[in-house]
């Protein structure tokens, strides 16, 4: 006869949360901020090929911290969802809020009913236009959505990075100033992150349909020196 061990629901939820938080804490932080003409996302990432920041759709970008293979699967699922929604209805119907809800439902289900919770925290960023506002949505491992007003920080050291960036933040800063403040906040007071270890993506209108651009090291260097 098999023996079944009872675990109180409160303890089970606590254990799952602790497990997910430990996985996320091992990842380096990502900072996203709205600036005067767009959104910039900055990550400390020594890898040249395993990207933490990516395009999802015309005016929507994605960032993830934690277990790479898990948030990369979420990225791919988001692209499929956006393509399907845009094809079925129209491209203007693809909104960051709906995508964030899609992610939150999946992550919440995995947290409560899956074999294990996802060890990830993700961000969905949307560049505004005449129909929608510029928005940042942070989705936690258990499926909670946070609508971040001006900037958002993901990762294990999020509170410290957020406090450092908040001390320098002002609305309508330009890209150069925002990037310098973001890099300094991610690094902290005792070190400097090499340009080669910074992954930077922006959402900005450039007169074409797609607004996402991954900045090369040469352009990042110029902005940091500006």
Coordinates of C-alpha atoms in Angstrom, one line a residue:
X1 CA 0.0 0.0 0.0
X2 CA 1.3 3.4 -0.9
X3 CA 1.8 6.0 1.8
X4 CA 0.6 9.6 1.0
X5 CA 2.1 12.5 2.9
X6 CA 0.0 15.5 3.6
X7 CA 1.5 19.0 3.1
X8 CA -0.5 22.0 4.1
X9 CA -1.5 24.2 1.1
X10 CA 0.1 27.2 2.8
X11 CA 3.4 25.4 3.2
X12 CA 3.3 24.1 -0.4
X13 CA 2.8 27.6 -1.8
X14 CA 5.5 28.9 0.5
X15 CA 7.9 26.2 -0.7
X16 CA 7.1 26.8 -4.4
X17 CA 7.7 30.6 -3.9
X18 CA 11.0 30.0 -2.2
X19 CA 12.1 27.7 -5.0
X20 CA 11.2 30.2 -7.7
X21 CA 12.8 33.1 -5.9
X22 CA 16.1 31.3 -5.5
X23 CA 16.2 30.6 -9.3
X24 CA 15.4 34.2 -10.2
X25 CA 18.0 35.5 -7.6
X26 CA 20.8 33.8 -9.5
X27 CA 20.1 35.9 -12.6
X28 CA 21.6 39.4 -13.2
X29 CA 19.1 42.2 -13.1
X30 CA 17.4 43.9 -16.0
X31 CA 16.2 47.6 -16.0
X32 CA 13.7 49.1 -18.4
X33 CA 12.8 52.7 -18.4
X34 CA 10.7 55.1 -20.4
X35 CA 12.6 58.0 -21.9
X36 CA 11.6 61.1 -23.9
X37 CA 11.0 59.3 -27.2
X38 CA 10.8 55.6 -26.3
X39 CA 11.7 52.7 -24.0
X40 CA 15.1 51.4 -23.2
X41 CA 15.9 48.0 -21.8
X42 CA 19.3 47.3 -20.3
X43 CA 20.7 44.0 -19.0
X44 CA 24.0 42.8 -17.8
X45 CA 24.7 39.9 -20.1
X46 CA 28.2 38.7 -21.0
X47 CA 26.7 36.3 -23.7
X48 CA 26.6 37.5 -27.2
X49 CA 24.0 35.0 -28.4
X50 CA 21.8 34.2 -25.4
X51 CA 19.7 37.3 -25.4
X52 CA 17.6 38.5 -22.5
X53 CA 15.9 41.3 -24.4
X54 CA 14.0 40.6 -27.6
X55 CA 11.3 41.8 -30.0
X56 CA 7.8 40.4 -29.8
X57 CA 5.8 42.5 -32.3
X58 CA 5.8 45.8 -34.0
X59 CA 5.7 48.0 -30.9
X60 CA 6.3 45.3 -28.2
X61 CA 9.4 44.0 -26.6
X62 CA 10.2 41.3 -24.0
X63 CA 12.8 40.9 -21.3
X64 CA 13.4 37.9 -19.0
X65 CA 15.5 37.0 -16.0
X66 CA 16.0 33.6 -14.3
X67 CA 16.3 30.3 -16.0
X68 CA 17.1 31.0 -19.7
X69 CA 15.4 28.0 -21.3
X70 CA 12.2 28.8 -19.4
X71 CA 11.9 32.5 -20.3
X72 CA 13.0 31.8 -23.9
X73 CA 10.1 29.4 -24.3
X74 CA 7.8 32.2 -23.0
X75 CA 9.3 34.6 -25.5
X76 CA 8.6 32.2 -28.4
X77 CA 5.1 31.5 -27.1
X78 CA 4.5 35.3 -27.0
X79 CA 5.6 35.7 -30.6
X80 CA 3.2 33.0 -31.7
X81 CA 0.4 34.6 -29.7
X82 CA 1.1 38.0 -31.2
X83 CA 1.3 36.7 -34.8
X84 CA -1.9 34.7 -34.4
X85 CA -3.8 37.7 -32.9
X86 CA -2.5 40.1 -35.6
X87 CA -3.4 37.7 -38.4
X88 CA -6.9 36.9 -37.0
X89 CA -7.9 40.4 -36.2
X90 CA -5.5 43.3 -37.1
X91 CA -2.0 44.3 -36.1
X92 CA -3.4 47.2 -34.0
X93 CA -5.2 44.6 -31.8
X94 CA -1.9 43.2 -30.5
X95 CA -1.5 45.0 -27.2
X96 CA 1.0 44.5 -24.4
X97 CA -1.7 44.3 -21.7
X98 CA -3.3 41.3 -23.5
X99 CA 0.1 39.6 -23.9
X100 CA 0.9 40.2 -20.2
X101 CA -2.5 38.6 -19.3
X102 CA -1.6 35.6 -21.5
X103 CA 1.8 35.2 -19.8
X104 CA 0.3 35.7 -16.3
X105 CA -2.3 33.0 -16.8
X106 CA 0.3 30.5 -18.0
X107 CA 2.8 31.4 -15.2
X108 CA 0.1 31.3 -12.6
X109 CA -1.1 27.9 -13.7
X110 CA 2.5 26.5 -13.6
X111 CA 3.0 28.0 -10.1
X112 CA -0.2 26.4 -8.7
X113 CA -0.6 23.2 -10.7
X114 CA 2.6 22.5 -12.6
X115 CA 5.3 20.0 -11.6
X116 CA 7.3 23.0 -10.5
X117 CA 7.0 26.8 -10.8
X118 CA 8.8 28.7 -13.5
X119 CA 12.1 30.2 -12.2
X120 CA 11.6 33.4 -14.2
X121 CA 10.4 37.0 -14.0
X122 CA 9.5 38.8 -17.3
X123 CA 8.8 42.2 -18.6
X124 CA 6.5 43.2 -21.5
X125 CA 7.1 46.8 -22.9
X126 CA 4.9 48.6 -25.3
X127 CA 5.8 51.8 -27.2
X128 CA 2.8 54.1 -27.3
X129 CA 1.0 55.6 -30.4
X130 CA -2.2 57.5 -31.0
X131 CA -4.2 54.5 -29.8
X132 CA -2.2 53.3 -26.7
X133 CA 0.1 54.6 -24.0
X134 CA 3.7 53.6 -23.6
X135 CA 3.5 50.8 -20.9
X136 CA 5.7 48.5 -18.9
X137 CA 4.2 45.3 -17.4
X138 CA 6.2 43.1 -15.0
X139 CA 5.0 39.6 -14.6
X140 CA 6.2 37.7 -11.5
X141 CA 6.8 33.9 -11.2
X142 CA 3.4 33.3 -9.7
X143 CA 1.5 35.2 -12.4
X144 CA 1.1 38.6 -10.7
X145 CA 1.1 41.6 -13.1
X146 CA 2.5 44.9 -12.1
X147 CA 1.8 48.0 -14.2
X148 CA 5.0 50.0 -13.8
X149 CA 4.6 53.7 -14.3
X150 CA 8.1 55.0 -15.4
X151 CA 10.6 52.2 -15.0
X152 CA 10.8 48.5 -13.9
X153 CA 13.6 46.3 -12.5
X154 CA 13.7 42.5 -12.7
X155 CA 16.0 40.0 -11.0
X156 CA 17.4 39.0 -7.7
X157 CA 19.0 42.4 -6.8
X158 CA 15.9 44.3 -8.0
X159 CA 15.3 46.4 -4.9
X160 CA 18.8 47.8 -4.7
X161 CA 19.0 48.5 -8.4
X162 CA 15.5 50.2 -8.3
X163 CA 16.6 52.4 -5.4
X164 CA 19.8 53.5 -7.2
X165 CA 18.0 54.3 -10.4
X166 CA 15.1 56.1 -8.7
X167 CA 17.6 58.5 -7.1
X168 CA 18.6 59.7 -10.6
X169 CA 15.4 59.3 -12.5
X170 CA 13.4 62.3 -14.0
X171 CA 10.7 62.2 -16.6
X172 CA 11.5 63.0 -20.2
X173 CA 15.3 62.2 -19.9
X174 CA 17.0 61.5 -23.2
X175 CA 18.3 58.1 -24.2
X176 CA 21.9 58.9 -23.3
X177 CA 21.2 60.0 -19.8
X178 CA 18.7 57.2 -19.2
X179 CA 21.2 54.6 -20.4
X180 CA 24.1 56.0 -18.3
X181 CA 21.9 56.0 -15.2
X182 CA 20.6 52.5 -15.9
X183 CA 24.2 51.1 -16.4
X184 CA 25.3 52.8 -13.1
X185 CA 22.3 51.4 -11.2
X186 CA 22.9 47.9 -12.5
X187 CA 26.6 48.1 -11.6
X188 CA 26.3 49.6 -8.2
X189 CA 28.8 52.0 -6.6
X190 CA 31.8 49.7 -6.5
X191 CA 32.2 48.6 -10.1
X192 CA 31.6 49.4 -13.8
X193 CA 30.0 47.0 -16.3
X194 CA 32.1 46.7 -19.5
X195 CA 30.2 47.8 -22.6
X196 CA 30.7 44.3 -24.1
X197 CA 28.7 42.9 -21.1
X198 CA 25.7 45.3 -21.6
X199 CA 22.7 44.2 -23.7
X200 CA 20.6 47.2 -24.7
X201 CA 17.4 47.2 -26.7
X202 CA 15.1 50.2 -27.4
X203 CA 11.6 50.7 -28.7
X204 CA 11.5 54.0 -30.7
X205 CA 9.7 55.3 -33.7
X206 CA 12.1 55.5 -36.7
X207 CA 9.6 55.9 -39.5
X208 CA 9.1 52.2 -40.1
X209 CA 6.6 49.7 -38.8
X210 CA 8.9 47.9 -36.4
X211 CA 10.2 49.9 -33.5
X212 CA 12.6 47.5 -31.7
X213 CA 16.3 47.9 -32.2
X214 CA 19.2 46.1 -30.5
X215 CA 22.0 48.6 -30.0
X216 CA 25.6 47.5 -31.0
X217 CA 28.5 48.0 -28.6
X218 CA 29.8 51.0 -30.7
X219 CA 26.5 52.9 -30.3
X220 CA 26.2 52.0 -26.6
X221 CA 29.7 53.3 -26.0
X222 CA 28.8 56.6 -27.8
X223 CA 25.7 57.0 -25.7
X224 CA 27.5 56.3 -22.4
X225 CA 30.2 58.9 -23.4
X226 CA 27.6 61.5 -24.5

